[in-house]
Coordinates of C-alpha atoms in Angstrom, one line a residue:
X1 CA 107.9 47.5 151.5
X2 CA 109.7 49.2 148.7
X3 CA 111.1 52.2 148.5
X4 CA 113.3 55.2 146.4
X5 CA 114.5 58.3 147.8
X6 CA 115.4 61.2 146.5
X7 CA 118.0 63.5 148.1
X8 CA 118.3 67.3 147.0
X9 CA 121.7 68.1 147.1
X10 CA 121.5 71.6 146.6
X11 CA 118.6 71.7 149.2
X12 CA 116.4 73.3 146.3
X13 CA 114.5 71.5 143.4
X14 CA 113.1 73.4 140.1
X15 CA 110.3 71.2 139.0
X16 CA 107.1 72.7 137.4
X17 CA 103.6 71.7 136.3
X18 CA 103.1 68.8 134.3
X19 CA 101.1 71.1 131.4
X20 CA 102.7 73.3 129.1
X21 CA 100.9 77.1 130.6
X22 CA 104.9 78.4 130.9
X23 CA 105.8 78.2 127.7
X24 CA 102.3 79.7 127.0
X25 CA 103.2 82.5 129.0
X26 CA 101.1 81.6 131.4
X27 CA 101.9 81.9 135.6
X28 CA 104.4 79.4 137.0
X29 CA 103.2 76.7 139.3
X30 CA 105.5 74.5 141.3
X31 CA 105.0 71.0 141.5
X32 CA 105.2 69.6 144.8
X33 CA 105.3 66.8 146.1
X34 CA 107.7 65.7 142.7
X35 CA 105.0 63.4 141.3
X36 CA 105.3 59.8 140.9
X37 CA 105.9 60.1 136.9
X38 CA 108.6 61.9 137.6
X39 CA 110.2 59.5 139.3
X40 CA 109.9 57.0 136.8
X41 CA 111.1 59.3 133.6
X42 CA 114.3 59.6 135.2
X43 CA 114.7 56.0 136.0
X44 CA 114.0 55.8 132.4
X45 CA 115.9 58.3 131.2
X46 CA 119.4 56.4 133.5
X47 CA 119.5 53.5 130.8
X48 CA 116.4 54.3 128.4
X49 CA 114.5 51.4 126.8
X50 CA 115.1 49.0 124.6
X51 CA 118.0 48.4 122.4
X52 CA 119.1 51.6 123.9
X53 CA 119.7 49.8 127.3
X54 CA 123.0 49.2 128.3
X55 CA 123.1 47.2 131.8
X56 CA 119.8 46.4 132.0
X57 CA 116.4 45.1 130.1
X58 CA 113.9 47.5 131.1
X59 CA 111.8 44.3 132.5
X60 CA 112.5 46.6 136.0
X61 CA 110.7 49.4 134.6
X62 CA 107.7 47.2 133.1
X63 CA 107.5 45.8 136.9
X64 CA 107.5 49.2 138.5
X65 CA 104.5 50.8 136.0
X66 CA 102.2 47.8 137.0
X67 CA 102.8 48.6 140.9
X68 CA 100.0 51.1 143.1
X69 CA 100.9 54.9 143.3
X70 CA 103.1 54.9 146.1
X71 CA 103.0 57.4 149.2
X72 CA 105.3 60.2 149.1
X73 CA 107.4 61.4 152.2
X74 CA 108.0 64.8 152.1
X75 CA 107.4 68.2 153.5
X76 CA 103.8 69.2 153.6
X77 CA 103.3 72.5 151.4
X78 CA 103.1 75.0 154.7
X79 CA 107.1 73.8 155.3
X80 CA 108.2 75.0 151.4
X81 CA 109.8 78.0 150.3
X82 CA 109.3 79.0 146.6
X83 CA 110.7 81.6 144.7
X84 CA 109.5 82.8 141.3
X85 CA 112.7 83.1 138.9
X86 CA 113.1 86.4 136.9
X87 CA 113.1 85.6 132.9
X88 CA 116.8 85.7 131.5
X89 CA 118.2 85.4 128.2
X90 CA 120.9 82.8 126.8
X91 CA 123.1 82.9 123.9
X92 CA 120.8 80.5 121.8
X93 CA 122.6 77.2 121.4
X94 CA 123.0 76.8 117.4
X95 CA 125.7 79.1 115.4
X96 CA 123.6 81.5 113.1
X97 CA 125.2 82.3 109.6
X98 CA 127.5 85.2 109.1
X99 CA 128.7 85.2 112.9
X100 CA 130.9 83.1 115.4
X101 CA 130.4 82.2 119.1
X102 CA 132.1 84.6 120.6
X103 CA 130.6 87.8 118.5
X104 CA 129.2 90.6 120.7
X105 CA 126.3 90.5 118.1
X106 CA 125.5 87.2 118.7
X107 CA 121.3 86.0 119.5
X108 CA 120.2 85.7 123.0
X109 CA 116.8 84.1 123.7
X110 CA 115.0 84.3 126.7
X111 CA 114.5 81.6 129.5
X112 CA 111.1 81.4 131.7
X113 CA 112.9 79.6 134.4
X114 CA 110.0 78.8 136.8
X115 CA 110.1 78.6 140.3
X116 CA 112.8 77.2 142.9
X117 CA 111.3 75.4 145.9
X118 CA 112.9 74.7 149.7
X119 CA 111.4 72.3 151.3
X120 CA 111.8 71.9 155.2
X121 CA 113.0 68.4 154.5
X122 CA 116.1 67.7 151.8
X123 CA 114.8 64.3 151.3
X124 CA 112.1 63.1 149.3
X125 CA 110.8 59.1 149.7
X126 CA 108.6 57.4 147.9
X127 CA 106.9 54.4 149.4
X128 CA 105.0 51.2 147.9
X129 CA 103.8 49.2 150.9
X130 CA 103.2 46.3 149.3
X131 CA 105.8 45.7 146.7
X132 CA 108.8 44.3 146.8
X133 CA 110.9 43.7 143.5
X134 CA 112.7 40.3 142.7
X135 CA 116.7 40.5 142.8
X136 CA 117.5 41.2 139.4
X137 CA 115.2 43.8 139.1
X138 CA 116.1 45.7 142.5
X139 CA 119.6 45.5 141.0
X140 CA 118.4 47.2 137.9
X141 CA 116.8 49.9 139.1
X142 CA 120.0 50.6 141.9
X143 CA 121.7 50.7 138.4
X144 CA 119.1 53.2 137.0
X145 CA 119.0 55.3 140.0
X146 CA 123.1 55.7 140.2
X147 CA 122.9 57.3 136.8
X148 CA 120.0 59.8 137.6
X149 CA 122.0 63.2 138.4
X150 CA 119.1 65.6 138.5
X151 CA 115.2 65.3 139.5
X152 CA 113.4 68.7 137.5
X153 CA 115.6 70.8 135.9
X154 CA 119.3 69.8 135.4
X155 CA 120.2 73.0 138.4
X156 CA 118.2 70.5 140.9
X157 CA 121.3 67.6 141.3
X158 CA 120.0 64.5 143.7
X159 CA 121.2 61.8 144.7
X160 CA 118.8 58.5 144.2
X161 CA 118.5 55.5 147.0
X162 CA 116.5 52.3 146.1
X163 CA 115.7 49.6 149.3
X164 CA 113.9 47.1 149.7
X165 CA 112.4 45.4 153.3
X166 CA 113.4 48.7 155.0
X167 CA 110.7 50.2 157.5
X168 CA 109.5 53.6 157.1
X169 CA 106.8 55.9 158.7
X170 CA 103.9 57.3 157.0
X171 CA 102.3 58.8 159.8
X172 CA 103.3 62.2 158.0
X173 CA 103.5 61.8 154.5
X174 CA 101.4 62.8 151.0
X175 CA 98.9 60.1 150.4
X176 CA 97.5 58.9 147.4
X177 CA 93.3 58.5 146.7
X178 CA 91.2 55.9 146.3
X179 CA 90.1 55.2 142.8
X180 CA 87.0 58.2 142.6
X181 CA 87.4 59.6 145.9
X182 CA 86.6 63.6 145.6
X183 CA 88.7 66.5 145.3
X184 CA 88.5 68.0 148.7
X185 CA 90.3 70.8 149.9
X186 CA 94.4 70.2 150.2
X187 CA 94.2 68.0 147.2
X188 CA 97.1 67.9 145.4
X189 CA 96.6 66.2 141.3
X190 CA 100.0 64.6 140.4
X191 CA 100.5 62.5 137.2
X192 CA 101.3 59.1 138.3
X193 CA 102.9 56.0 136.1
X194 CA 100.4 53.2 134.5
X195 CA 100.6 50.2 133.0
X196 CA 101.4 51.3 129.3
X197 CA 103.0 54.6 130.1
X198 CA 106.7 53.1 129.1
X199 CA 105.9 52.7 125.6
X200 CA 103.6 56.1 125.5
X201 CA 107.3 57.7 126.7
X202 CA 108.9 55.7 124.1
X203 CA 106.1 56.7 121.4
X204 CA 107.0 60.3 122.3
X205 CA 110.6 59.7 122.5
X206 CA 110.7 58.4 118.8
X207 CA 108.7 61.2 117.3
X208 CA 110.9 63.5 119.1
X209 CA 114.5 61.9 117.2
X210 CA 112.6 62.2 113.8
X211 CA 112.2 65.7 114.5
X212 CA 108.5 65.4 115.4
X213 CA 107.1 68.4 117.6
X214 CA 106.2 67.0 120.7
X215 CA 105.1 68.6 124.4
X216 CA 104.7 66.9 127.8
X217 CA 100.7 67.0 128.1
X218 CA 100.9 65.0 124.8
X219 CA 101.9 62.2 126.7
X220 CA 98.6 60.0 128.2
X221 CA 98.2 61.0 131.7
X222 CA 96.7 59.4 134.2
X223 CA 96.4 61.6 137.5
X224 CA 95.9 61.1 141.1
X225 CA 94.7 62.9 144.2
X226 CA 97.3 63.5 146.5
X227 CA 96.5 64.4 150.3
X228 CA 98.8 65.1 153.4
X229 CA 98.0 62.9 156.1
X230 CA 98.2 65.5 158.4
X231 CA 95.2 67.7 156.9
X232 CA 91.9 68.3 159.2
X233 CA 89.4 65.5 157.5
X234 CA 86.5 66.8 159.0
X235 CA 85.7 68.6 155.6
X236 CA 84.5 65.8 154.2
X237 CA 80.9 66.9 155.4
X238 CA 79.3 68.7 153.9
X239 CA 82.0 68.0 151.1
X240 CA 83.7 71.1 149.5
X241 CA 85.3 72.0 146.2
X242 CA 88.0 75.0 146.5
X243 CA 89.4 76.2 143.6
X244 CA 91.8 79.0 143.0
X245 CA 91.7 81.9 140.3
X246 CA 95.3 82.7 138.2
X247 CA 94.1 86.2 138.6
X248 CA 92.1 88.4 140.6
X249 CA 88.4 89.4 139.7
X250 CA 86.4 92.7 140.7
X251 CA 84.0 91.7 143.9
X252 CA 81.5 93.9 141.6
X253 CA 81.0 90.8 139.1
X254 CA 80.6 88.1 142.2
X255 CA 77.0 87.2 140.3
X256 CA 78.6 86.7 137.0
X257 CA 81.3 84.8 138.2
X258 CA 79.0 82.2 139.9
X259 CA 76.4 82.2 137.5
X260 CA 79.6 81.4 134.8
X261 CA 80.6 78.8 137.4
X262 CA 77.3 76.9 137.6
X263 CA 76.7 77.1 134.1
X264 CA 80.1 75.9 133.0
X265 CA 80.0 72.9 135.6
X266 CA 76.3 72.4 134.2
X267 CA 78.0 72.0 130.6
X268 CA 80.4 69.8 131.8
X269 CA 78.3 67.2 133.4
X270 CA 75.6 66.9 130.8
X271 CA 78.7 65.9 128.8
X272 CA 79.7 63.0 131.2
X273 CA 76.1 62.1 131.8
X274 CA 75.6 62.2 127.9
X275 CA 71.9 63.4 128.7
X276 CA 70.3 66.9 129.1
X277 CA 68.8 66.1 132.4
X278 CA 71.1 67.3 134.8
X279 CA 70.1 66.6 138.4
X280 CA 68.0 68.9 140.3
X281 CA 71.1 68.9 143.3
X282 CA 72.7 71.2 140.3
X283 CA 69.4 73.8 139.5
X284 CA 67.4 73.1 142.4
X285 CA 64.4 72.4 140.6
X286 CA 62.2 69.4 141.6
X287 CA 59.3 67.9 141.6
X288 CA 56.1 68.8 142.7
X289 CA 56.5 67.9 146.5
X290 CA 59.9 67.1 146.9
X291 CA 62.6 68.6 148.8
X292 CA 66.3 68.9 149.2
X293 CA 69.0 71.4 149.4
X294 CA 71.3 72.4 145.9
X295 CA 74.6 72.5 145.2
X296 CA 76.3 76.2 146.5
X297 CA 78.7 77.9 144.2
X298 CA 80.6 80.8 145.7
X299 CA 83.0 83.1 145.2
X300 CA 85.7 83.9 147.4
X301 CA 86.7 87.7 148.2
X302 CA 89.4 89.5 150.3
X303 CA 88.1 90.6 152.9
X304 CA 88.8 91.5 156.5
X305 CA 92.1 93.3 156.7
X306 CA 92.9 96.9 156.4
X307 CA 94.3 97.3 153.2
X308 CA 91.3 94.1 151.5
X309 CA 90.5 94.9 148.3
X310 CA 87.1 92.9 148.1
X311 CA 88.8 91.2 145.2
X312 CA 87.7 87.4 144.2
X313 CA 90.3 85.3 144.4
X314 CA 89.0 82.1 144.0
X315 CA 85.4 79.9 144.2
X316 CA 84.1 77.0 146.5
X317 CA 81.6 74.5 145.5
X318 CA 80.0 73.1 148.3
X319 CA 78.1 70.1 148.3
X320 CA 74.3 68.8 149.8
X321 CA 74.7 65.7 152.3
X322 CA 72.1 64.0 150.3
X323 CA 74.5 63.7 147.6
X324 CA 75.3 60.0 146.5
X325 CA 78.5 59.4 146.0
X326 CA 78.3 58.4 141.7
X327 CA 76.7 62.2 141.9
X328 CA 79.9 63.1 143.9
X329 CA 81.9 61.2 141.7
X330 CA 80.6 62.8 137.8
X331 CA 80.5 66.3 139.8
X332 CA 84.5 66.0 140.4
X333 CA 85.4 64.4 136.8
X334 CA 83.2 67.9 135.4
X335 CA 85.5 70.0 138.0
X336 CA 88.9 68.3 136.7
X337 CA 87.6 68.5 133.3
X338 CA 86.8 72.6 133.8
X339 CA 90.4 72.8 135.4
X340 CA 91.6 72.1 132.1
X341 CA 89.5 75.2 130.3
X342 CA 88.9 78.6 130.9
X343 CA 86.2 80.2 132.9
X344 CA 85.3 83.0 130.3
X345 CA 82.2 85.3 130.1
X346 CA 82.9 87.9 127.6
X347 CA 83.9 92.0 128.3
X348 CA 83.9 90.6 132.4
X349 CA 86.8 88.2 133.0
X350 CA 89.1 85.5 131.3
X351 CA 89.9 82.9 134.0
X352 CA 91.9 80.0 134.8
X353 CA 90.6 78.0 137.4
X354 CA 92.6 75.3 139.2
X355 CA 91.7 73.3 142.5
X356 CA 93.0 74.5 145.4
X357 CA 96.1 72.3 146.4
X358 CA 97.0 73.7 149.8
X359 CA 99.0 77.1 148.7
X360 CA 98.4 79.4 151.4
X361 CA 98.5 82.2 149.1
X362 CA 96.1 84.6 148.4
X363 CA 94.5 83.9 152.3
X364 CA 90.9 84.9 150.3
X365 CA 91.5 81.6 148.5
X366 CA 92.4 79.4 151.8
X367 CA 89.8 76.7 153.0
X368 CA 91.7 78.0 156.1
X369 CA 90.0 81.4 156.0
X370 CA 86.5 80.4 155.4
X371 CA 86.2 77.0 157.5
X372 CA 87.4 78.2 161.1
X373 CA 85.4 77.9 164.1
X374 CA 84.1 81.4 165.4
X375 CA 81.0 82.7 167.3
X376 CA 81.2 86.1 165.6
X377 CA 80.6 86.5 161.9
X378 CA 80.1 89.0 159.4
X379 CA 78.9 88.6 155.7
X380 CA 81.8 89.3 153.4
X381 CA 78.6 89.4 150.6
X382 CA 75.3 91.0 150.8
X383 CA 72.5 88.3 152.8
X384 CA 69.7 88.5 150.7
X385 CA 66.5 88.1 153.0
X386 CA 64.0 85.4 152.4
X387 CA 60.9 87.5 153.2
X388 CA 59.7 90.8 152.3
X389 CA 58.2 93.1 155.5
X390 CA 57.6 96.5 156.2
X391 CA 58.7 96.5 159.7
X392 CA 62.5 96.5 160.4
X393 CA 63.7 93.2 160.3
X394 CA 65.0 91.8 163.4
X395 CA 67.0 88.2 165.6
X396 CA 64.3 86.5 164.2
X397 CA 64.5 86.4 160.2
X398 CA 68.4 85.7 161.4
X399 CA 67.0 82.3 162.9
X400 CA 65.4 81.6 160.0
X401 CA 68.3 81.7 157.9
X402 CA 70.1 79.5 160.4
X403 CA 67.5 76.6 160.9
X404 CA 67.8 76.6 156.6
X405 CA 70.9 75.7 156.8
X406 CA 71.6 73.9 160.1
X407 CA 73.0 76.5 162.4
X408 CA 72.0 76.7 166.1
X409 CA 70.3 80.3 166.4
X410 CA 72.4 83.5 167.3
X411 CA 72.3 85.5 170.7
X412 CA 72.6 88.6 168.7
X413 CA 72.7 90.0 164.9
X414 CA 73.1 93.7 163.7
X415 CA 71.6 94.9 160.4
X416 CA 73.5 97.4 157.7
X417 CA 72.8 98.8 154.9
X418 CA 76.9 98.6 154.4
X419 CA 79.4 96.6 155.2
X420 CA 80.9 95.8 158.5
X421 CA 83.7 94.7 157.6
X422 CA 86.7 96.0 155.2
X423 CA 86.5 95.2 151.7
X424 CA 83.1 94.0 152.1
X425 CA 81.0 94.2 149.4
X426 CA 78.8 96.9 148.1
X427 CA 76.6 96.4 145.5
X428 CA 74.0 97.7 143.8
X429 CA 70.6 95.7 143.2
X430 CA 71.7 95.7 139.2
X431 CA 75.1 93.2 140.9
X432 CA 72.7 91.6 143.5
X433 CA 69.9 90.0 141.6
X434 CA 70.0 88.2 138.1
X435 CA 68.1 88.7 135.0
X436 CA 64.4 88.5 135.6
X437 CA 64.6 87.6 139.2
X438 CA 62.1 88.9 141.4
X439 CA 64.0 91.7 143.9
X440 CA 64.2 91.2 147.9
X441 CA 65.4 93.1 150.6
X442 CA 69.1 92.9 151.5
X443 CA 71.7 93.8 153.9
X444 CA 74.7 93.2 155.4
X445 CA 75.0 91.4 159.0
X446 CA 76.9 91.0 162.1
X447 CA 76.2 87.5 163.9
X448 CA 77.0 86.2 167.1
X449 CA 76.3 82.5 167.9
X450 CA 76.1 81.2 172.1
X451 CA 79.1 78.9 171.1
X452 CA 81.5 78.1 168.1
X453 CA 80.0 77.4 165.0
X454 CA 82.6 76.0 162.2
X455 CA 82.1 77.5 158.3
X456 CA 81.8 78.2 155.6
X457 CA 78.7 80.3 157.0
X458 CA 76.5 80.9 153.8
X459 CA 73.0 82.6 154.8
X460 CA 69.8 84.5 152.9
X461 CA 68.0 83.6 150.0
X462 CA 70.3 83.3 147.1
X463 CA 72.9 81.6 149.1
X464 CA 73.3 78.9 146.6
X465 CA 74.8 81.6 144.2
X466 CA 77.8 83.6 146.3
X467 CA 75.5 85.8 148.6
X468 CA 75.3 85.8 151.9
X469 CA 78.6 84.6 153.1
X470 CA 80.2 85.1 156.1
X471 CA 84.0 85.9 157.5
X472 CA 85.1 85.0 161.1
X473 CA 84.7 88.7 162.6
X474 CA 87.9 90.0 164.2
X475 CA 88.1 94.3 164.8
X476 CA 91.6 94.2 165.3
X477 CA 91.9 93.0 162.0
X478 CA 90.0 95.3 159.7
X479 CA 86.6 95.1 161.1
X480 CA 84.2 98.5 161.5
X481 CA 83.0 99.6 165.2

C-alpha cells in the first residue's frame, strides 16, 4: 500500500472546479474530495519536469501516472462547510504608464475568489492499495512533496506525507468506479492522472512560457466517478440519474423541461450510437406485441414546506430494470456529455445541468428527498389518469397505477382537483398535456400504503414525463388538512 497525505494547515482549502465556468462568470463550485490530478500537478509543480528538475528525474512521476486512481480518505460532503467568497478587487500586478505603485489612481481589478471549504477532517489521504514505489522513487516524490506549500489556491498552505507499507482503513473513504460503472446518485466526477497526462501538462506548460493562451479544460481529461463508501447502495435498482439545475425553473414549464431533457439525451445518444435508431427504452415505442417499461425523465420541484415555491430545481432520470448494462453504459456517456452543454429551449429557460454529487442543497434536488421510505404520499405533480369515466374515480384506478409500476396497493387515496400539499403544482391542461396529445382526466392525490413503500413514487399515465410524482406526506411540514 501506498500512500500521500495531505494536511490543511489552515483547516480550510480553496480548490474549485476543474472547468473554466468562474472566470465565465458562471456559479462557483467547490471541488471536493481534492481530485487525484490535483495531487499529481503539485508534485509536478515541487521539481517540474525535465531539464527543469533539480533533485530528481521525473521517472517518479512517470511511475505514479501509470498507477490505478487511488481511494481518497476524507470527509464525506455532509461533514463540509463551504463558504462562497465575495468578489474583491487587487491593484493589478503590472505598472501602467504615466503612474507609480503607490498612486491613489492606480488600476484595481477584480478577483472571483471562489469558495472556502471546512471539512470535518484536516487531513486528506490518498490510497493506492496495490502499489508500492521502488526506493529511489519513494525518495523522489518525499523530495517533491517537501516542496509543495499549498494544495488549491496559494491561501490553502498543507503540509504533504508520502509512506509506503503503512496500513490504512478505507472502511470510510471516497471510492473510485469501475471502468463504465453508472452515474448514480452521490457520484462525485473528479479528473484523475493517466498514462500520458505528464507531457499533456508539459505541452500546456510550454505554450504557456511562449505566451500561448492556455486554460485548464484544455488539458486532456480523463475523469472518474467517485462514491463515498458510506452511501445507501440500494439505489442501484431501479438505477437513477440525479442531476442538479445552476438555477431555479418555474414548476409552470415542468413539461418543457422534460420534454427538453428527453430530447436532448435523445440527441446525445444517436451521437454515440452513430445511428438514428435510438432504443425504444428511450421513446417507448415497440413492436407490434412487445412490452417493456421506458426510461422516466422528471423534474424535481420544491415542495412540502411552508414557504415552497414549486420551483424545479433539478431532474432525475430513472431507469427500466430490463435495461442491459452497454444500454446503461451509452445512456451515462450521453448524460456526462449533456453535463458539458446547456439545457436551452428558447424564451423558457437557459440551463446548466450537472449530476448530482451529494450537495445537500436545494433539498428539492436531494436523492434524499424523493427516495425515503413512507406509507403516506402526495403527488408533488398532477397524476394524470389512465382511463377516462364518468363516475368519480375511486381506491381502485389508484391500484391500477400501483400494479403499473410495482407498488403493493394503498389502504386509502383522496382525490383533488388541487394540490395537497404546499407548492404543489397547479396547472392548466395547456402545461399538462403536449402538442397533439390526446387529453385525460387529472388530479392531484393523497396515498396511503399498509406498510413503507421506498421512492421515487411516480404514478398516472404520463409518468415517464414528470407527472405524477409523489413527496413523502408530512402536515407538520407544509401539508393541507
Amino acid at each position: 500500500m501506498f500512500t500521500i497525505s495531505v494536511r490543511l494547515l489552515h483547516e480550510t482549502i480553496r480548490a474549485g472546479a476543474s472547468d473554466d465556468t468562474v472566470e465565465a462568470g458562471g456559479t462557483p463550485v467547490a471541488e471536493w474530495p481534492p481530485s487525484p490530478a490535483r495531487l499529481f500537478s503539485a508534485l509536478v509543480a515541487g521539481d517540474g519536469t525535465g531539464d527543469r528538475c533539480t533533485a530528481t528525474t521525473g521517472e517518479e512521476l512517470e511511475w505514479l501516472e501509470k498507477q490505478r486512481e487511488p481511494w481518497i480518505v476524507a470527509s464525506p460532503k455532509d461533514e463540509i462547510l463551504d463558504t462562497q467568497l465575495l468578489e474583491r478587487f487587487v491593484v493589478k500586478d503590472q505598472t501602467l504608464a504615466g503612474v507609480v505603485q503607490e498612486y491613489v489612481a492606480r488600476q484595481a481589478i477584480p478577483v472571483r475568489s471562489g469558495l472556502r471549504i471546512a471539512p470535518k477532517s484536516t487531513k486528506i489521504i490518498y490510497v493506492w492499495p496495490d502499489a508500492s514505489p521502488s526506493d529511489k522513487d519513494l525518495k523522489a516524490l518525499r523530495y517533491r512533496a517537501a516542496r509543495v506549500g499549498y494544495f488549491g489556491c496559494s491561501d490553502s498552505p498543507v503540509q504533504l506525507q508520502v509512506e509506503r507499507n503503512v496500513k490504512v482503513s478505507l472502511d470510510e473513504a471516497w471510492r473510485p468506479s469501475k471502468s463504465g460503472d453508472i452515474v448514480k446518485s452521490g457520484d462525485t466526477i473528479l479528473p484523475v492522472p493517466y498514462d500520458g497526462f505528464l507531457n499533456a501538462l508539459d505541452k500546456s506548460f510550454r505554450a504557456w512560457t511562449n505566451g500561448e493562451p492556455g486554460k485548464r479544460s484544455w488539458v486532456p481529461t480523463r475523469y472518474v466517478n467517485y462514491r463515498w463508501t458510506g452511501q445507501d447502495e440500494d439505489l442501484h435498482r431501479p438505477q437513477i440519474i440525479w442531476l442538479r439545475f445552476d438555477r431555479p425553473v418555474s414548476g409552470r414549464k415542468l413539461i418543457a423541461v422534460t420534454d427538453t431533457l428527453r430530447k436532448a439525451v435523445t440527441e446525445h445518444l444517436q451521437r454515440i450510437l452513430g445511428e438514428e435508431n435510438v432504443s425504444p427504452l428511450i421513446h417507448g415505442h415497440r413492436k407490434s406485441g412487445e412490452t417493456g417499461d421506458q426510461v422516466t425523465f422528471l423534474a424535481l420541484p420544491d415542495v412540502g414546506y411552508p414557504y415552497s415555491t414549486g420551483k424545479l430545481f433539478g431532474a432525475a432520470i430513472v431507469i427500466p430494470e430490463e435495461a442491459d448494462d452497454t444500454f446503461v453504459n451509452k445512456l451515462n456517456r450521453a448524460i456526462l456529455t449533456l453535463s458539458h452543454e446547456r439545457l436551452v429551449k428558447p424564451r423558457y429557460f437557459d440551463l446548466k445541468v450537472e449530476v448530482h454529487g451529494g450537495e445537500q442543497k436545494p433539498w428539492a434536488a436531494s436523492p434524499k428527498r424523493w427516495t425515503s421510505l413512507a406509507k403516506r404520499w402526495v403527488s408533488a405533480t398532477p397524476v394524470v389518469h389512465e382511463h377516462w369515466t364518468k363516475k368519480q374515480v375511486g381506491i381502485e384506478e389508484a391500484q391500477l397505477w400501483c400494479s403499473h409500476t410495482g407498488l403493493p396497493s394503498p389502504v386509502t387515496v383522496e382525490f383533488s382537483r388541487y394540490p395537497l400539499v404546499s407548492g404543489g403544482l397547479d396547472l392548466p391542461p395547456s402545461l399538462v398535456f403536449r402538442d397533439g396529445r390526446k387529453h385525460y382526466p387529472y388530479s392531484h392525490v393523497l396515498i396511503e400504503f399498509e406498510r413503507p413503500v421506498k421512492g421515487p413514487v411516480v404514478l398516472g399515465r404520463s409518468r415517464h414525463f414528470g407527472l405524477g410524482l409523489f413527496v413523502p406526506y408530512n402536515p407538520k411540514e407544509g401539508g393541507i388538512q
